[in-house]
C-alpha positions as semicolon CSV with decimal commas, in nm:
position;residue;x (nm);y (nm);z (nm)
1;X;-5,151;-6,657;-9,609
2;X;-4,820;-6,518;-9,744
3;X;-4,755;-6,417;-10,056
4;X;-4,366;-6,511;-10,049
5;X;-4,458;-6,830;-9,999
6;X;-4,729;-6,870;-10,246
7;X;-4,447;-6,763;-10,483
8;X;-4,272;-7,076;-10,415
9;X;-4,502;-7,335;-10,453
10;X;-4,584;-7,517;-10,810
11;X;-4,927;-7,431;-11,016
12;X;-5,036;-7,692;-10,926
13;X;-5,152;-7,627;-10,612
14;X;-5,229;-7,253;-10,684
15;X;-5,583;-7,372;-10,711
16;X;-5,586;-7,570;-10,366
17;X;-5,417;-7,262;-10,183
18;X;-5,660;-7,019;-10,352
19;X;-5,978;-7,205;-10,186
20;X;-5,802;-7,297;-9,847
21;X;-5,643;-6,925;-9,787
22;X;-5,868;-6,693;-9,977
23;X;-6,154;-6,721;-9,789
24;X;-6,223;-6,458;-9,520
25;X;-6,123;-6,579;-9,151
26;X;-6,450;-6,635;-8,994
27;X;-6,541;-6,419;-8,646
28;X;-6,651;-6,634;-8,389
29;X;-7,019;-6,629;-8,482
30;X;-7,233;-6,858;-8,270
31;X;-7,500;-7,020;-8,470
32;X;-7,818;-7,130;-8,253
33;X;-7,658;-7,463;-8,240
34;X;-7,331;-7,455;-8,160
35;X;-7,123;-7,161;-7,947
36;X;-6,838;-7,072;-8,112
37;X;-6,537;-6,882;-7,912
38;X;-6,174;-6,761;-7,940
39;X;-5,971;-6,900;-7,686
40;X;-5,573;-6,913;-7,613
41;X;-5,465;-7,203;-7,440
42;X;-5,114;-7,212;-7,285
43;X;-4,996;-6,909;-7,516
44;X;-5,160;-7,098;-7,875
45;X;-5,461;-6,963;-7,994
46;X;-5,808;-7,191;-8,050
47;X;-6,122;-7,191;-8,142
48;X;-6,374;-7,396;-7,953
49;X;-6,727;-7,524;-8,096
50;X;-6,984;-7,590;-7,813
51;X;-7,324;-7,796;-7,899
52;X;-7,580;-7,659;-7,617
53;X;-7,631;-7,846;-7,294
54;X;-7,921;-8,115;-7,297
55;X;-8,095;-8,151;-6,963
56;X;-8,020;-8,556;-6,982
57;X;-7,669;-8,510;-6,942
58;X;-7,395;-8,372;-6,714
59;X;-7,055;-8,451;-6,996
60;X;-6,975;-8,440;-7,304
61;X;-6,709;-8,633;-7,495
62;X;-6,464;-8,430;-7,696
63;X;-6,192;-8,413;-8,013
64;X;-5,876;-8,166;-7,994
65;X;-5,847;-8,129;-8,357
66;X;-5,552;-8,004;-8,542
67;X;-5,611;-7,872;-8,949
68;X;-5,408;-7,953;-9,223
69;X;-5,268;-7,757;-9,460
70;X;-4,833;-7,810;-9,537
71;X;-4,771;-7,682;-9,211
72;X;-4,792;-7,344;-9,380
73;X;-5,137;-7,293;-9,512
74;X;-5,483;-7,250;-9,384
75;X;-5,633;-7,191;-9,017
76;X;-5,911;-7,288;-8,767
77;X;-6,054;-7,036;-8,859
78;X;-6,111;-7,038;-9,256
79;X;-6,446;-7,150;-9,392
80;X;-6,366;-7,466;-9,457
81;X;-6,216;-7,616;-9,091
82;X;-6,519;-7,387;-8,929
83;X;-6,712;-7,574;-9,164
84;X;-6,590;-7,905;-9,065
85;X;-6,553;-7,856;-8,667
86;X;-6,918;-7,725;-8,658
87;X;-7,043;-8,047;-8,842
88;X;-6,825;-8,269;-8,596
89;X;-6,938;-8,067;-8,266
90;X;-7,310;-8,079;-8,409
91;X;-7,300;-8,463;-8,530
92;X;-7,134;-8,596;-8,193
93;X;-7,265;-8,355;-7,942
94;X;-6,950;-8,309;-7,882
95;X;-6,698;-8,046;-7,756
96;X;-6,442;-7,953;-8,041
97;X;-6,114;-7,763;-8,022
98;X;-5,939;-7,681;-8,323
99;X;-5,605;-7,569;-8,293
100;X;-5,465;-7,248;-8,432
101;X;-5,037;-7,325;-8,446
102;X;-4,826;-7,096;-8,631
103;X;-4,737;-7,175;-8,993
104;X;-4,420;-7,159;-9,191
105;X;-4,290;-6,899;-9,275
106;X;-4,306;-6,765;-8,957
107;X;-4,201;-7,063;-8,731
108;X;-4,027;-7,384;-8,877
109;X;-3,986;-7,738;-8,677
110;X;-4,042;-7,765;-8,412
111;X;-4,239;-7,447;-8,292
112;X;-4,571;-7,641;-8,444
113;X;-4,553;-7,959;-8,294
114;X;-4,480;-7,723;-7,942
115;X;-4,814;-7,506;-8,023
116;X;-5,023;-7,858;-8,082
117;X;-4,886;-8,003;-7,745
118;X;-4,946;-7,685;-7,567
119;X;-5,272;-7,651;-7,625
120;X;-5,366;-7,988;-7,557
121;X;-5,203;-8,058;-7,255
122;X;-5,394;-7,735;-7,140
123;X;-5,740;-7,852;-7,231
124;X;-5,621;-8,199;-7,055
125;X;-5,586;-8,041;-6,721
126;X;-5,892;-8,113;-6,537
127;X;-6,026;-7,778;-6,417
128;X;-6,020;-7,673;-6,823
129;X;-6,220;-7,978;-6,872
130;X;-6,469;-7,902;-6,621
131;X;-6,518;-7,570;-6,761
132;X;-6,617;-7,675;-7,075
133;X;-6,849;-7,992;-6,955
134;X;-6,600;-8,190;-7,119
135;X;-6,601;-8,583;-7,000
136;X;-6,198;-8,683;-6,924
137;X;-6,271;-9,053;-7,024
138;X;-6,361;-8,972;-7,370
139;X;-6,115;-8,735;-7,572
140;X;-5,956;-8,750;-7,913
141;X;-5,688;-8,660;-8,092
142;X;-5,721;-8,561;-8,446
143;X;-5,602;-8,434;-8,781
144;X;-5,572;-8,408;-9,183
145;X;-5,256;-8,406;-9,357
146;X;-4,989;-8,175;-9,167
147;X;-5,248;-8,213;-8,876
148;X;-5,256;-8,601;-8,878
149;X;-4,854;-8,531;-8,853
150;X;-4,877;-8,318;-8,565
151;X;-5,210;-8,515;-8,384
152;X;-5,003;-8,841;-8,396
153;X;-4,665;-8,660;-8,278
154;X;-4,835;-8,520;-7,991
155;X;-5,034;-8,869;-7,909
156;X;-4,681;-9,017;-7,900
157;X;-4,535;-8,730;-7,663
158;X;-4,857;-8,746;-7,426
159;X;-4,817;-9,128;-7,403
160;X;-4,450;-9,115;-7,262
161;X;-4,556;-8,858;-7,018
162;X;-4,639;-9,084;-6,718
163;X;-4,738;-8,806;-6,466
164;X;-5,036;-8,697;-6,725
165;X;-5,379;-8,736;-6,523
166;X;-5,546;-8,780;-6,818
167;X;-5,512;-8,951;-7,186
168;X;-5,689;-8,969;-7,479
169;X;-5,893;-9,240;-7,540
170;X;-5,889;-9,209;-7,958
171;X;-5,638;-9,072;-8,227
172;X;-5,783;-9,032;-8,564
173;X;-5,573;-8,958;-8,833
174;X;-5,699;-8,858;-9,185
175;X;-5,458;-8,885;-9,495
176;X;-5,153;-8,807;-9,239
177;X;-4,819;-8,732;-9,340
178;X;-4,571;-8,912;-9,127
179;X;-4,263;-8,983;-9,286
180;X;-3,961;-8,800;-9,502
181;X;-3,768;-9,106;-9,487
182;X;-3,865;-9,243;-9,839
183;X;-4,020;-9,027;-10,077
184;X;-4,058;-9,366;-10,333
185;X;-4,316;-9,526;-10,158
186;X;-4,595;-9,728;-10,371
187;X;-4,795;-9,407;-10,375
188;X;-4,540;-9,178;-10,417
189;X;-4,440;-9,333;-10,748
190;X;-4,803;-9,403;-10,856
191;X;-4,936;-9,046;-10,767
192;X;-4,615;-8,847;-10,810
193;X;-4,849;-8,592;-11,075
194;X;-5,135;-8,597;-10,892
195;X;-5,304;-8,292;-10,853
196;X;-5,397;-8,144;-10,554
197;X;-5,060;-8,279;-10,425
198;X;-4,806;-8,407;-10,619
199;X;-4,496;-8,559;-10,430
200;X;-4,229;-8,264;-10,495
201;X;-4,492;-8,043;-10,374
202;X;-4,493;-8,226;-10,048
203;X;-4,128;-8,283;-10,051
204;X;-4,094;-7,859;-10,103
205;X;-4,340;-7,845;-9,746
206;X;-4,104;-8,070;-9,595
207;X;-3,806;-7,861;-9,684
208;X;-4,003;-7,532;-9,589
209;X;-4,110;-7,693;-9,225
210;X;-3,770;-7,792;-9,150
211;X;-3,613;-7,505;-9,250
212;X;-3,418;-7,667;-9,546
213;X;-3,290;-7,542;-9,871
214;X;-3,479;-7,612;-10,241
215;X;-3,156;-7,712;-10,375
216;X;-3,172;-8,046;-10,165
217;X;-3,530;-8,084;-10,354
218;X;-3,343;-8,404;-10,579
219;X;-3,123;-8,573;-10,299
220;X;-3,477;-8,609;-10,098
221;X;-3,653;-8,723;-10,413
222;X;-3,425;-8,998;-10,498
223;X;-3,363;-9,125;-10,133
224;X;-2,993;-9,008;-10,076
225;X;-3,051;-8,883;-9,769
226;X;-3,136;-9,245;-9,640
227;X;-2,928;-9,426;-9,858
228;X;-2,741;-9,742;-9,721
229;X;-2,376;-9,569;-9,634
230;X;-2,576;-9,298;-9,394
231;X;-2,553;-9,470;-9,073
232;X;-2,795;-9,233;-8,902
233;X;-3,076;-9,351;-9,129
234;X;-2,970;-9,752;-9,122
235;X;-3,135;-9,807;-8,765
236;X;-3,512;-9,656;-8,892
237;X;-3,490;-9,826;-9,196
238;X;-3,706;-10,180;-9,132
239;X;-3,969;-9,913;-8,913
240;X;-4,105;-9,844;-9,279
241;X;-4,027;-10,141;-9,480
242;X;-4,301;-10,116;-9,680
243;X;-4,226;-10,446;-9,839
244;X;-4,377;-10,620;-9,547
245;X;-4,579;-10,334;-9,401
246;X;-4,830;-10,310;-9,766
247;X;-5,084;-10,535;-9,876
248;X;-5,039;-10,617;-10,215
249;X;-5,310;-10,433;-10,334
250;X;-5,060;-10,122;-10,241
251;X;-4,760;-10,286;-10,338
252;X;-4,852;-10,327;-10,669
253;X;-4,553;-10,385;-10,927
254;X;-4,340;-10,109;-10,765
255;X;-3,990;-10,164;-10,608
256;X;-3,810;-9,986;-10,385
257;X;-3,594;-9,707;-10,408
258;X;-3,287;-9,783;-10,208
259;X;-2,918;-9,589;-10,315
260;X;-2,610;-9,753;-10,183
261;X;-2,426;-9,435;-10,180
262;X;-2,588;-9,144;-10,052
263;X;-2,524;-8,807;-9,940
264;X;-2,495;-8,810;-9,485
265;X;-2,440;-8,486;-9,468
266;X;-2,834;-8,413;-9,548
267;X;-2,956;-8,551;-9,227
268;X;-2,656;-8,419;-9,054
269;X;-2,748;-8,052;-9,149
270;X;-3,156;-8,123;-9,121
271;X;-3,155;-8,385;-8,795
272;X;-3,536;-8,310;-8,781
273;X;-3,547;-8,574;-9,142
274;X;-3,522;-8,864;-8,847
275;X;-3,711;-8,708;-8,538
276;X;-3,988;-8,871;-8,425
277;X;-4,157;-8,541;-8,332
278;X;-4,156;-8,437;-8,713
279;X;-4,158;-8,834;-8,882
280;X;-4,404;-9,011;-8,634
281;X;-4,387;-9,335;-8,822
282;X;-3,988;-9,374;-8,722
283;X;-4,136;-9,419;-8,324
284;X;-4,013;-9,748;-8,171
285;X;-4,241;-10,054;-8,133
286;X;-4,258;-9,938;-7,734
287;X;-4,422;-9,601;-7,791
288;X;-4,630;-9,777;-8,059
289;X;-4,781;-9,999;-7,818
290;X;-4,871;-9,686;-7,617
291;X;-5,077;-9,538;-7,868
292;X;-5,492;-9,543;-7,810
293;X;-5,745;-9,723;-8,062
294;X;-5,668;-9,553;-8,393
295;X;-5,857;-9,461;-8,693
296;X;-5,653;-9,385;-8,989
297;X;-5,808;-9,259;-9,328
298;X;-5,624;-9,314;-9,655
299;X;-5,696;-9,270;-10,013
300;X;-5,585;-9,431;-10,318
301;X;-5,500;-9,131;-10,537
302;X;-5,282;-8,950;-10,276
303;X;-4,873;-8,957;-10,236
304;X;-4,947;-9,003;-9,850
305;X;-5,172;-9,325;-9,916
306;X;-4,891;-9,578;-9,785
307;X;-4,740;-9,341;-9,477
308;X;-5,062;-9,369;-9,335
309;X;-5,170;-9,786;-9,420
310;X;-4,777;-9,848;-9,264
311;X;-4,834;-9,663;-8,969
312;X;-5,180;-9,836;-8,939
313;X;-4,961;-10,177;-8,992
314;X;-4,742;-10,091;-8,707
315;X;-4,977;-9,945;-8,479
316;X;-5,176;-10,322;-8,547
317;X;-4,835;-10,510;-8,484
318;X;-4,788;-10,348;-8,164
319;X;-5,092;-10,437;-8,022
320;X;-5,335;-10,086;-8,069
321;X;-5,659;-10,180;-8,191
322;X;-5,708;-9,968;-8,569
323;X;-5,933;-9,904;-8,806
324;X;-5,751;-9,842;-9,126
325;X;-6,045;-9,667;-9,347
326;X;-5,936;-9,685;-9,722
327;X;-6,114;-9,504;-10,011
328;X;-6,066;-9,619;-10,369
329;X;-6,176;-9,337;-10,551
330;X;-6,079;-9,039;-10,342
331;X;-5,787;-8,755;-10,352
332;X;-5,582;-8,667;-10,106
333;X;-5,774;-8,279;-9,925
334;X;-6,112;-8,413;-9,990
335;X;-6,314;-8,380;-9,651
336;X;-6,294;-8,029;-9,591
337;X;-6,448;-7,979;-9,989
338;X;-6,827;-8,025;-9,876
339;X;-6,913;-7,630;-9,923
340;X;-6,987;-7,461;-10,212
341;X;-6,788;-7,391;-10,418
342;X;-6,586;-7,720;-10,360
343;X;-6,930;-7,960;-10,228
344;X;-6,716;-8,267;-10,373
345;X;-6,899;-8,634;-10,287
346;X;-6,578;-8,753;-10,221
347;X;-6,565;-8,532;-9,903
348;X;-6,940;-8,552;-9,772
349;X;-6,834;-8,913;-9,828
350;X;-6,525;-8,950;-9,635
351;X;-6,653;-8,696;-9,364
352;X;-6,934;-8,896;-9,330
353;X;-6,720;-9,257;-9,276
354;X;-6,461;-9,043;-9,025
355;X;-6,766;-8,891;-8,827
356;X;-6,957;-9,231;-8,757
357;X;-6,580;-9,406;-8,646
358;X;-6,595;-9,113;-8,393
359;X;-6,901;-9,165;-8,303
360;X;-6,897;-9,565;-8,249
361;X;-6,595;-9,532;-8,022
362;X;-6,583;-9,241;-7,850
């Protein structure tokens, strides 16, 4: 990881970036189980876990699966994503390819979302599926955090690509971030000091991937960059109503956070604040209804709670079939934890629910 921009971020996540980034990148070191290789695909570096062939079968089913991390931590090839990939390709028999992007600082938007679609639209094409035993009816698309951002942007570009010869049949999305749009959500306000992540944490990794400035930290914060005199933002603004996209149970007693008089000149000077390729959850009910069966993961003491139960709302409204998976008593960067020194339940527990959805529909 870099140490410039360790310097930047808060204490409070010294901790997280200390177990994500200071463990040693793994070789590819096949276990007895599972081959593991390095692989680029259409320029992006991946690594690919194989479970060994069984003599009662011809295919396997597969996940393209993308890690989290701010956009600017961690890798496919820490510990803790080996970790998890080998337990997914072992658990489903399945074929798993976790993507390696670039991270801020060295690319902003929208070189990662590029690197994610590259490599997937490489192992779509069906020769690279045949290589790897790989059955075309029965992909998915997945990701935590950053990666449920970038997994659900590229679901949305493959879907309005109608000369692709092959789709996948699942997205699963765990604790995604989706929106910069309104950073006073129910969960923003109610976990705004939450460990792990707290909200001007994640409004700092939005700055960093879209190449912004710090010093627009407090417009973002306080909603002036979506406030009701910036006619750019007006049009997206009943896409995350979260008024009528929460249950109650989400709602709580909050209210919204809505400024009259804002600054324009934010989104003017940082466009990507309203593209759908960085803020999935500002896609139109049409591309919505394009989307496959959907599994979205959310839990309750995380700032990103409510981007992903809206997007699960109006994925549902549009007619996609979801599975909106919410845990009570979970934190937001729990399912990669299941290794010693950070073997939380909360992430045996919430691997363990996101493993069997895969399993039951894929």
């Amino acid at each position: 990881c870099h140490l410039i921009h360790y310097l930047r971020l808060s204490h409070h996540l010294i901790v997280l970036n200390y177990l994500i980034c200071t463990f040693d990148k793994l070789k590819s070191v096949s276990s007895e189980d599972i081959k593991i290789t390095d692989a680029v695909f259409d320029g992006v570096e991946v690594r690919v876990f194989e479970p060994p062939a069984k003599g009662d079968e011809s295919l396997k089913r597969s996940v393209v699966y993308i890690h989290g991390g701010g956009w600017a931590l961690a890798s496919a090839r820490t510990s803790l994503y080996n970790n998890l990939c080998r337990i997914m390709a072992e658990s489903l028999n399945a074929v798993v390819v976790s993507v390696e992007y670039r991270l801020v600082p060295e690319v902003c938007f929208p070189e990662q979302f590029h690197d994610a679609l590259r490599a997937t639209k490489h192992f779509l094409q069906p020769d690279v599926l045949a290589e790897y035993s790989v059955d075309p009816s029965r992909i998915a698309i997945s990701g935590d955090s950053a990666g449920g951002n970038l997994a659900a942007a590229v679901c949305q570009q493959l879907s309005k690509e109608e000369d692709l010869p092959i789709r996948p049949k699942l997205q699963a999305l765990i604790y995604p971030v989706l929106q910069a749009f309104d950073f006073n959500t129910p969960s923003y306000q109610q976990n705004m000091n939450m460990p792990v992540l707290p909200r001007y944490v994640m409004v700092n990794y939005w700055i960093d991937y879209i190449n912004g400035n710090y010093e627009l930290a407090h417009e973002l914060l306080v909603n002036n960059h979506t406030a009701l005199n910036v006619g750019r933002a007006l049009s997206f603004r009943a896409r995350l109503n979260w008024t009528s996209l929460l249950p109650p149970s989400f709602k709580k007693s909050y209210k919204p956070v809505v400024q009259s008089t804002g600054t324009a000149a934010i989104v003017e000077r940082l466009p990507a604040l309203l593209d759908v390729r960085a803020v999935p959850l500002l896609a139109d009910d049409t591309t919505l209804a394009r989307q496959p069966r959907t599994y979205v993961l959310t839990c309750e003491n995380d700032v990103l709670r409510d981007d992903g139960a809206m997007y699960a709302a109006r994925l549902e409204r549009a007619g996609v079939p979801v599975t909106l998976d919410h845990f009570h008593d979970c934190f937001h960067g729990c399912m990669i934890f299941t290794v010693w020194p950070t073997d939380f339940s909360a992430g045996v527990q919430t691997r363990n629910s996101y493993i069997k959805w895969l399993d039951e529909n894929l």
